[in-house]
Coordinates of C-alpha atoms and ligand atoms in Angstrom, one line a residue:
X226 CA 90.8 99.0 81.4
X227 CA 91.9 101.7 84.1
X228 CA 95.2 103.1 83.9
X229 CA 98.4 102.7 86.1
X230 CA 101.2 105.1 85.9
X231 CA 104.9 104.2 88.4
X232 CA 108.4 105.9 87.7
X233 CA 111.9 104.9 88.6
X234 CA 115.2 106.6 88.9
X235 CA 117.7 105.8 86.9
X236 CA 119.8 107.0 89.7
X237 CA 121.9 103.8 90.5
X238 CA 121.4 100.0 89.5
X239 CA 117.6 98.6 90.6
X240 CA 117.9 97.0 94.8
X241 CA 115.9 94.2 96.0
X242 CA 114.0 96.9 97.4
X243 CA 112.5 98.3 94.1
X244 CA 112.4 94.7 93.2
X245 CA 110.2 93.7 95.8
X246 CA 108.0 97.2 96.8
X247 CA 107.5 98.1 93.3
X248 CA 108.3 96.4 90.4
X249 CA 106.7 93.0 91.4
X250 CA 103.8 95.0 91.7
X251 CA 104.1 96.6 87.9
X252 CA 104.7 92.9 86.2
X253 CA 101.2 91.4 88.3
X254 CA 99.5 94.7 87.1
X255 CA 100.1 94.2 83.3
X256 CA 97.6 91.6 83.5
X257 CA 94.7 93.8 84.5
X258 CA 95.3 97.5 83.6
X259 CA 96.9 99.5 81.1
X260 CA 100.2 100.2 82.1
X261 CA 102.5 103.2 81.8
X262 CA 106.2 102.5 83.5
X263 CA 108.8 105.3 83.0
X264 CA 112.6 105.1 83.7
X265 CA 112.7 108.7 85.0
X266 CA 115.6 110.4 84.4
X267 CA 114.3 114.3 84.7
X268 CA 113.6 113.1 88.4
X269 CA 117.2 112.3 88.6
X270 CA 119.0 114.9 87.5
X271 CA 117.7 116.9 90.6
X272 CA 120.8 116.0 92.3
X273 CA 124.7 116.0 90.4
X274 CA 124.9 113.1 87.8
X275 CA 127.5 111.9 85.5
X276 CA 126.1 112.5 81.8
X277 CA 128.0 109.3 80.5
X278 CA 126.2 107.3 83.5
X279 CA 123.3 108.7 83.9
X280 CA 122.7 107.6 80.0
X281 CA 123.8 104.4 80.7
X282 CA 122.0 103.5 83.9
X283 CA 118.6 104.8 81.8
X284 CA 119.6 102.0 79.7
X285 CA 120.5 99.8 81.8
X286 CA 117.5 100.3 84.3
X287 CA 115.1 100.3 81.6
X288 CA 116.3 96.7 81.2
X289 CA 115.8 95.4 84.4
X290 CA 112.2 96.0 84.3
X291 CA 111.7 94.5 81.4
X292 CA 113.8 91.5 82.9
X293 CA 111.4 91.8 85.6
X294 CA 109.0 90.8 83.6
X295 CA 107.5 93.5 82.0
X296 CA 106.6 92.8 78.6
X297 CA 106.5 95.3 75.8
X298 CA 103.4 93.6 74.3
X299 CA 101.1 94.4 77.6
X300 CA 102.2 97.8 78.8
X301 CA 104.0 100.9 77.4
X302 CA 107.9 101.8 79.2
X303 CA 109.3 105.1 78.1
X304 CA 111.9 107.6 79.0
X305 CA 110.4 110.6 80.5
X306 CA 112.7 113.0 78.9
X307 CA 111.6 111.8 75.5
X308 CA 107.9 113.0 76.4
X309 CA 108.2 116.8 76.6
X310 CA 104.8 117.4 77.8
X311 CA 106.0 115.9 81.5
X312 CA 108.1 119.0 82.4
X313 CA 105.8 120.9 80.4
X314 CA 102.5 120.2 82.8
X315 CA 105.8 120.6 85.8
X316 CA 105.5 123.9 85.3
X317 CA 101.2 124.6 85.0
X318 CA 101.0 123.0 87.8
X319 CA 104.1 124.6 89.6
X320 CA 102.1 127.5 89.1
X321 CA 99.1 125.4 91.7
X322 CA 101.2 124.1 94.2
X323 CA 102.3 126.0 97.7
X324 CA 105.6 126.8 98.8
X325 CA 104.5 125.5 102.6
X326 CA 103.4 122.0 100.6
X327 CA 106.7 120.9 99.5
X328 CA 108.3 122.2 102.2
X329 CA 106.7 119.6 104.4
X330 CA 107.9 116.6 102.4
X331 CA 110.1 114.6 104.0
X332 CA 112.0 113.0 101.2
X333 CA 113.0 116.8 100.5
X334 CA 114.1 117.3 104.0
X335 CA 116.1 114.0 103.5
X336 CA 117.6 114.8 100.8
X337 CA 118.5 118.5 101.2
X338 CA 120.1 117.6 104.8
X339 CA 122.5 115.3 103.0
X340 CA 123.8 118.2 100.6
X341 CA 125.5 121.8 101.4
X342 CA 122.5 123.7 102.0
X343 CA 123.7 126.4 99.2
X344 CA 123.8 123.8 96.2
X345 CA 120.8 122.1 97.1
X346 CA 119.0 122.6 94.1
X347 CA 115.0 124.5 92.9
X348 CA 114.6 121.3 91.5
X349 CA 115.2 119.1 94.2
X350 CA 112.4 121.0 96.0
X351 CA 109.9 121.1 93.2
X352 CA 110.4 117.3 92.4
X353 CA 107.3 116.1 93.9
X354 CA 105.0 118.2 90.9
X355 CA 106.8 117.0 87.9
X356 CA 105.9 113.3 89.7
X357 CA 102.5 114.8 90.2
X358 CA 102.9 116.0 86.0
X359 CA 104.1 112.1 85.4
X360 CA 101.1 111.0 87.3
X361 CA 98.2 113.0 85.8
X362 CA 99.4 113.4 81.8
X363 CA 98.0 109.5 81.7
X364 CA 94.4 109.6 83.6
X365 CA 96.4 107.5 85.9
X366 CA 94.1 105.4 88.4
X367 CA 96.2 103.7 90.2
X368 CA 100.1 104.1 91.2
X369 CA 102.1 101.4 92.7
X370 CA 104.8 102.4 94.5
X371 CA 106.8 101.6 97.9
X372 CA 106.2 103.3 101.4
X373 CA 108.1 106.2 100.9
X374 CA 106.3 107.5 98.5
X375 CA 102.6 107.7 100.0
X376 CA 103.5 111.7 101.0
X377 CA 103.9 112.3 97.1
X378 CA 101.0 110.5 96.4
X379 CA 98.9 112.8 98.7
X380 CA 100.4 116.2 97.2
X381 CA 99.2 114.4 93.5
X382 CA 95.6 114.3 94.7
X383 CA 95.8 117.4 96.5
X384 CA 96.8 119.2 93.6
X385 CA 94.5 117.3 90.9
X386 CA 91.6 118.0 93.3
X387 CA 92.2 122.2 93.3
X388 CA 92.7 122.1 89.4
X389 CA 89.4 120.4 89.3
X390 CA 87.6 122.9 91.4
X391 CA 89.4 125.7 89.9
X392 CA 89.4 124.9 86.6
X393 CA 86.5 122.2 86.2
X394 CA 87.0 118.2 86.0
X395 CA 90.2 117.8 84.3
X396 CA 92.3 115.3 86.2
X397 CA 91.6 112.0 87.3
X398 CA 92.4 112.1 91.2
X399 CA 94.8 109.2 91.6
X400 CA 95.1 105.7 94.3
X401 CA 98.3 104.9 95.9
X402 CA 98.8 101.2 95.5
X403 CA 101.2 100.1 98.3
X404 CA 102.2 96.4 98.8
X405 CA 101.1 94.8 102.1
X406 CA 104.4 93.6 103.1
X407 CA 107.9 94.8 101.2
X408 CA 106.4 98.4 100.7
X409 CA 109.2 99.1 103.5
X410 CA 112.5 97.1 102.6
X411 CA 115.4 98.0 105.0
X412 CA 119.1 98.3 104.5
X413 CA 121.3 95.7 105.6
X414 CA 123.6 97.9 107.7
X415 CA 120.5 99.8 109.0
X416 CA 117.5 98.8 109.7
X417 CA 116.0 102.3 110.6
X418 CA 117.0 103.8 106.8
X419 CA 115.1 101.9 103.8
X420 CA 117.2 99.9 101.3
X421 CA 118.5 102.7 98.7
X422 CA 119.9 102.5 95.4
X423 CA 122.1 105.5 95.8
X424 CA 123.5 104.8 99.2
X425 CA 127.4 104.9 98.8
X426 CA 127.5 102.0 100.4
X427 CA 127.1 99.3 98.3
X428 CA 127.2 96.7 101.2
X429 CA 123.7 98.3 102.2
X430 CA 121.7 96.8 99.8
X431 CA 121.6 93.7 97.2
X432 CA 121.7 95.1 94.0
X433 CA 119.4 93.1 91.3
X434 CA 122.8 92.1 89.2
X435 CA 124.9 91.3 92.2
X436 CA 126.5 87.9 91.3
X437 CA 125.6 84.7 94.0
X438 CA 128.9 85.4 95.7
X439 CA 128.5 88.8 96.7
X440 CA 125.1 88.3 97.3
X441 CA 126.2 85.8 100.2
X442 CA 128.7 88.1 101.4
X443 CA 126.2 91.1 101.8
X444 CA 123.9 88.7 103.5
X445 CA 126.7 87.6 105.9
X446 CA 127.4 90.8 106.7
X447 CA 123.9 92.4 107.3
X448 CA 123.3 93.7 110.6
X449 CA 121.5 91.5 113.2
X450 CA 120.8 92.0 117.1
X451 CA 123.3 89.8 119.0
X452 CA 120.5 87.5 119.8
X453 CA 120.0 83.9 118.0
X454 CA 116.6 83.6 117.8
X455 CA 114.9 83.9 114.1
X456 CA 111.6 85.8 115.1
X457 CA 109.8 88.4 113.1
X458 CA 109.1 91.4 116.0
X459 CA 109.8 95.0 114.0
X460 CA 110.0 96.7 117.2
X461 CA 112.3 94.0 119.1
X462 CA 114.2 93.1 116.7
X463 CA 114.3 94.8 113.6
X464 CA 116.9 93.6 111.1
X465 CA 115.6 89.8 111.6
X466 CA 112.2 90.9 111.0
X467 CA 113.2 93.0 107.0
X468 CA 115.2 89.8 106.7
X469 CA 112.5 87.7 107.4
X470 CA 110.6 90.2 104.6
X471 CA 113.3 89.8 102.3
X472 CA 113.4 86.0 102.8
X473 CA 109.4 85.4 102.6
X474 CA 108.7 87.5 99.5
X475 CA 111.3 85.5 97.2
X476 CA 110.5 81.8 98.5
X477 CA 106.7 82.8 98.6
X478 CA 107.3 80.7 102.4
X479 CA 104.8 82.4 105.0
X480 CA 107.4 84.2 107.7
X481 CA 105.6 81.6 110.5
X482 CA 106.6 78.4 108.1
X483 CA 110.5 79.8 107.9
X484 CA 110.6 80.6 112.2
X485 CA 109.3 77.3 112.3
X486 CA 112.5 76.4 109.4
X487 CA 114.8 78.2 111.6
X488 CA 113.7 77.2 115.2
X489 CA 117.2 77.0 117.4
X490 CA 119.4 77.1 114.7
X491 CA 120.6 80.4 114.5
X492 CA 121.2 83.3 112.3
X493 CA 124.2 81.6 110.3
X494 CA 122.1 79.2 108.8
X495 CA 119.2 81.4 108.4
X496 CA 121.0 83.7 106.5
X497 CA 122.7 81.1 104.2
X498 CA 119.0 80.1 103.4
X499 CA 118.0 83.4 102.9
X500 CA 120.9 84.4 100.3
X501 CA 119.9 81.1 98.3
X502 CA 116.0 82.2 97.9
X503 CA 117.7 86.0 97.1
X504 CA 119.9 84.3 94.4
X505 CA 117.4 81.9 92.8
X506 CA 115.0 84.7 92.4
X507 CA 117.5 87.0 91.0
X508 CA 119.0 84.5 88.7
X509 CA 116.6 84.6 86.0
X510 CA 116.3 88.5 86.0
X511 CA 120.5 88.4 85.6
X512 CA 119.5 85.9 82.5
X513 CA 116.9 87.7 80.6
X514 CA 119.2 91.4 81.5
X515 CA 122.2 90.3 80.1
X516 CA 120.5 88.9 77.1
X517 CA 118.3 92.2 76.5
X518 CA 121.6 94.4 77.1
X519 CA 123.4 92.0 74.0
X520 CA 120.7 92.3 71.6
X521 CA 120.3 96.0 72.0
X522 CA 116.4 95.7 71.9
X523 CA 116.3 97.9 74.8
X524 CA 116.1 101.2 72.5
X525 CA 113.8 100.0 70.1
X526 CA 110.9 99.0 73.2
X527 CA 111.9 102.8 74.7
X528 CA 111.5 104.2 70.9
X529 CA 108.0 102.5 70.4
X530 CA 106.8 103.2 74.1
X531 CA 107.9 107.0 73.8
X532 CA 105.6 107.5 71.0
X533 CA 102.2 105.7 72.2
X534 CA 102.8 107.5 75.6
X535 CA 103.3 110.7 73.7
X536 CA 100.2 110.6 72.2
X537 CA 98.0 110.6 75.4
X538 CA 100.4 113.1 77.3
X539 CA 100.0 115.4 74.6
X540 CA 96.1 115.4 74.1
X541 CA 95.8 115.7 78.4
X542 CA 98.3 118.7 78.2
X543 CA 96.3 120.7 75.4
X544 CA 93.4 120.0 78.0
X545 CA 95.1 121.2 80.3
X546 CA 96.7 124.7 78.3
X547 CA 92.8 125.5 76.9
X548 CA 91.6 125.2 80.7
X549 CA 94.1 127.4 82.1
X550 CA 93.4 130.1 79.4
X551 CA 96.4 129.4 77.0
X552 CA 96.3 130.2 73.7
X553 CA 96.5 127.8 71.3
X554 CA 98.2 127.9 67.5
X555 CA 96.1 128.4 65.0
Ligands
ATP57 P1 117.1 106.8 95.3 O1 117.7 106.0 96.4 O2 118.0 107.1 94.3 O3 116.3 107.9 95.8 P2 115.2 104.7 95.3 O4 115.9 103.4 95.3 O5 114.5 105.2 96.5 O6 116.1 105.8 94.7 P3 113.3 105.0 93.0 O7 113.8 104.7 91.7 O8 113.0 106.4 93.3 O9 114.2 104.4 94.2 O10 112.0 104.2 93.3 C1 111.4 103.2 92.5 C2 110.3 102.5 93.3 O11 110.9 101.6 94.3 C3 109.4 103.5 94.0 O12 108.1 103.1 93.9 C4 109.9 103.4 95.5 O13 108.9 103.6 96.4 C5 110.3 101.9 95.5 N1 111.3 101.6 96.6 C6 112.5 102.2 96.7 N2 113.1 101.8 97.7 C7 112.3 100.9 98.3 C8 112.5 100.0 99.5 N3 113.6 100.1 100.2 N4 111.5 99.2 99.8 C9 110.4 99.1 99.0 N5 110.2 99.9 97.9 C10 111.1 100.8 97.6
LTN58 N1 109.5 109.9 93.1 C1 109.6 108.5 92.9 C2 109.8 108.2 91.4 C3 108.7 108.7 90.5 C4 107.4 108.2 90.5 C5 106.7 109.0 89.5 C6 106.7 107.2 91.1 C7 108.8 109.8 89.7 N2 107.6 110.0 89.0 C8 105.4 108.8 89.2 C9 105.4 107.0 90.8 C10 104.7 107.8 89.8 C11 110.7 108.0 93.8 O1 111.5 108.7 94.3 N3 110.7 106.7 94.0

């Protein structure tokens, strides 16, 4: 079976977004390949986090994958921080990357613009390798993940590829795996910013545990052209149209079938019907979470992936040391 490898942040509760551009795509996958999911939380420290919440949202996000519908029996979900070899192969291959490369990524740019430019921290910048470390510990074949994230997946090949000619075939060279539709989902109050778990405003995305009645409100409120017509037309009309996304990917309705739904009616009603397909695909995530988070099997699933994951990472990283001309213990 090949091997798939994806990360997440445990840098705010999961959004629709994740939901629908990723972690879909990591419960279909389970079926078919052997599957690596990690709640990263190395990734997340690269920007100021609360210690108490960033140990709860590990937690907590770890458990809304597997109320996704990952299941502990078909793939392997960890904690990156309790693999050391991950910021361990960071820094080997720290040592093969250029400067000029992760300057040009634009999540960086992002990022660093939002911040003082002084406390923007090294390891904001050298983020995309330890991804590239997550990627390449696992002889990962595959990686789903959303849009934003092709850029990274480029630098991961790029850098497997010149280990391989520099050091002779180590790393498996690695497919990005993007979703035809809802690799891209929007924010409600934006639709030229993708939906984000750690905007400050909350009212910009629909969180996974959002309750039906907010979920109606934040639907309400989304931003819309000041037309009335429900047509899907990116460049026209561009917060119908991630609507439209939104609203087609949890009925499993064709966006032509709900137009046709929603033909001179207006966005009121579209957007009552769109918060009902949101909340009846939500609600059994909401179910399974709350039971996982009572029972406390959440650790135990992190305990047992941690140690089959450890056991690969650590046999690709002594490959890796011995190429590079480490020497090991006797
Ligand atoms: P942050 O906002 O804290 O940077 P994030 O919400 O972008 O985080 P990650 O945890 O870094 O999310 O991403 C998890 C996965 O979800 C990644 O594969 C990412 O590409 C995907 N993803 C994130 N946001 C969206 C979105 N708006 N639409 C589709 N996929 C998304
Ligand atoms: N950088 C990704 C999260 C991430 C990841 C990974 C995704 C960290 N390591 C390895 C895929 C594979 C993000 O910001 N969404």
């Amino acid at each position: 079976m090949k091997r798939v490898f994806s990360g997440v942040q445990p840098s705010g509760t999961l959004t629709i977004g994740n939901y629908l551009g990723a972690i879909k795509q990591f419960v279909r996958l389970q079926e078919t390949h052997e599957c690596f999911y990690c709640v990263v939380d190395l990734h997340a420290l690269t920007v100021p986090q609360d210690p108490e919440r960033l140990g709860r949202q590990t937690l907590q996000v770890a458990a809304m994958m597997v109320a996704s519908g990952l299941d502990p029996d078909k793939m392997t979900l960890f904690v990156q921080s309790h693999v050391r070899a991950h910021a361990e192969l960071s820094w080997l291959l720290q040592c093969m990357t250029y400067y000029g490369e992760l300057g040009r990524m634009t999540q960086f740019k992002d990022k660093a613009r939002r911040q003082k430019h002084a406390t923007v921290s090294a390891a904001l910048f050298t983020y995309p390798v330890l991804q590239a470390a997550d990627i390449l510990l696992y002889d990962t074949h595959l990686v789903p993940v959303g849009e934003d994230q092709r850029q990274h997946l480029e630098l991961t090949r790029d850098i497997a590829e010149r280990f391989n000619n520099r050091y002779g075939e180590t790393f498996v060279v690695p497919e990005v795996y993007i979703p035809r539709t809802g690799g891209r989902i929007m924010s409600l109050d934006n639709a030229s910013t993708k939906m984000s778990k750690s905007n400050p405003n909350p009212g910009s995305y629909i969180a996974l545990l959002d309750e039906p009645d907010v979920i109606r409100e934040k639907i309400g409120r989304a931003k819309t052209d000041s037309g009335r017509e429900v047509r899907y037309d990116p460049e026209e009309k561009p917060e119908i149209s991630n609507l439209l996304t939104i609203y087609s990917l949890c009925s499993g309705r064709s966006i032509e079938d709900i137009e046709a739904e929603y033909e001179g009616r207006g966005y009121k009603d579209f957007k009552g019907g769109l918060a009902e397909a949101v909340i009846a695909t939500l609600r059994p995530v909401q179910e399974a979470y709350h039971e996982l988070m009572e029972s406390g099997a959440i650790r135990e699933i992190l305990d047992r992936g941690a140690d089959r994951a450890r056991e690969i990472a650590e046999t690709t990283l002594d490959r890796v040391k011995d190429r590079m001309g480490l020497v090991p213990r006797l």
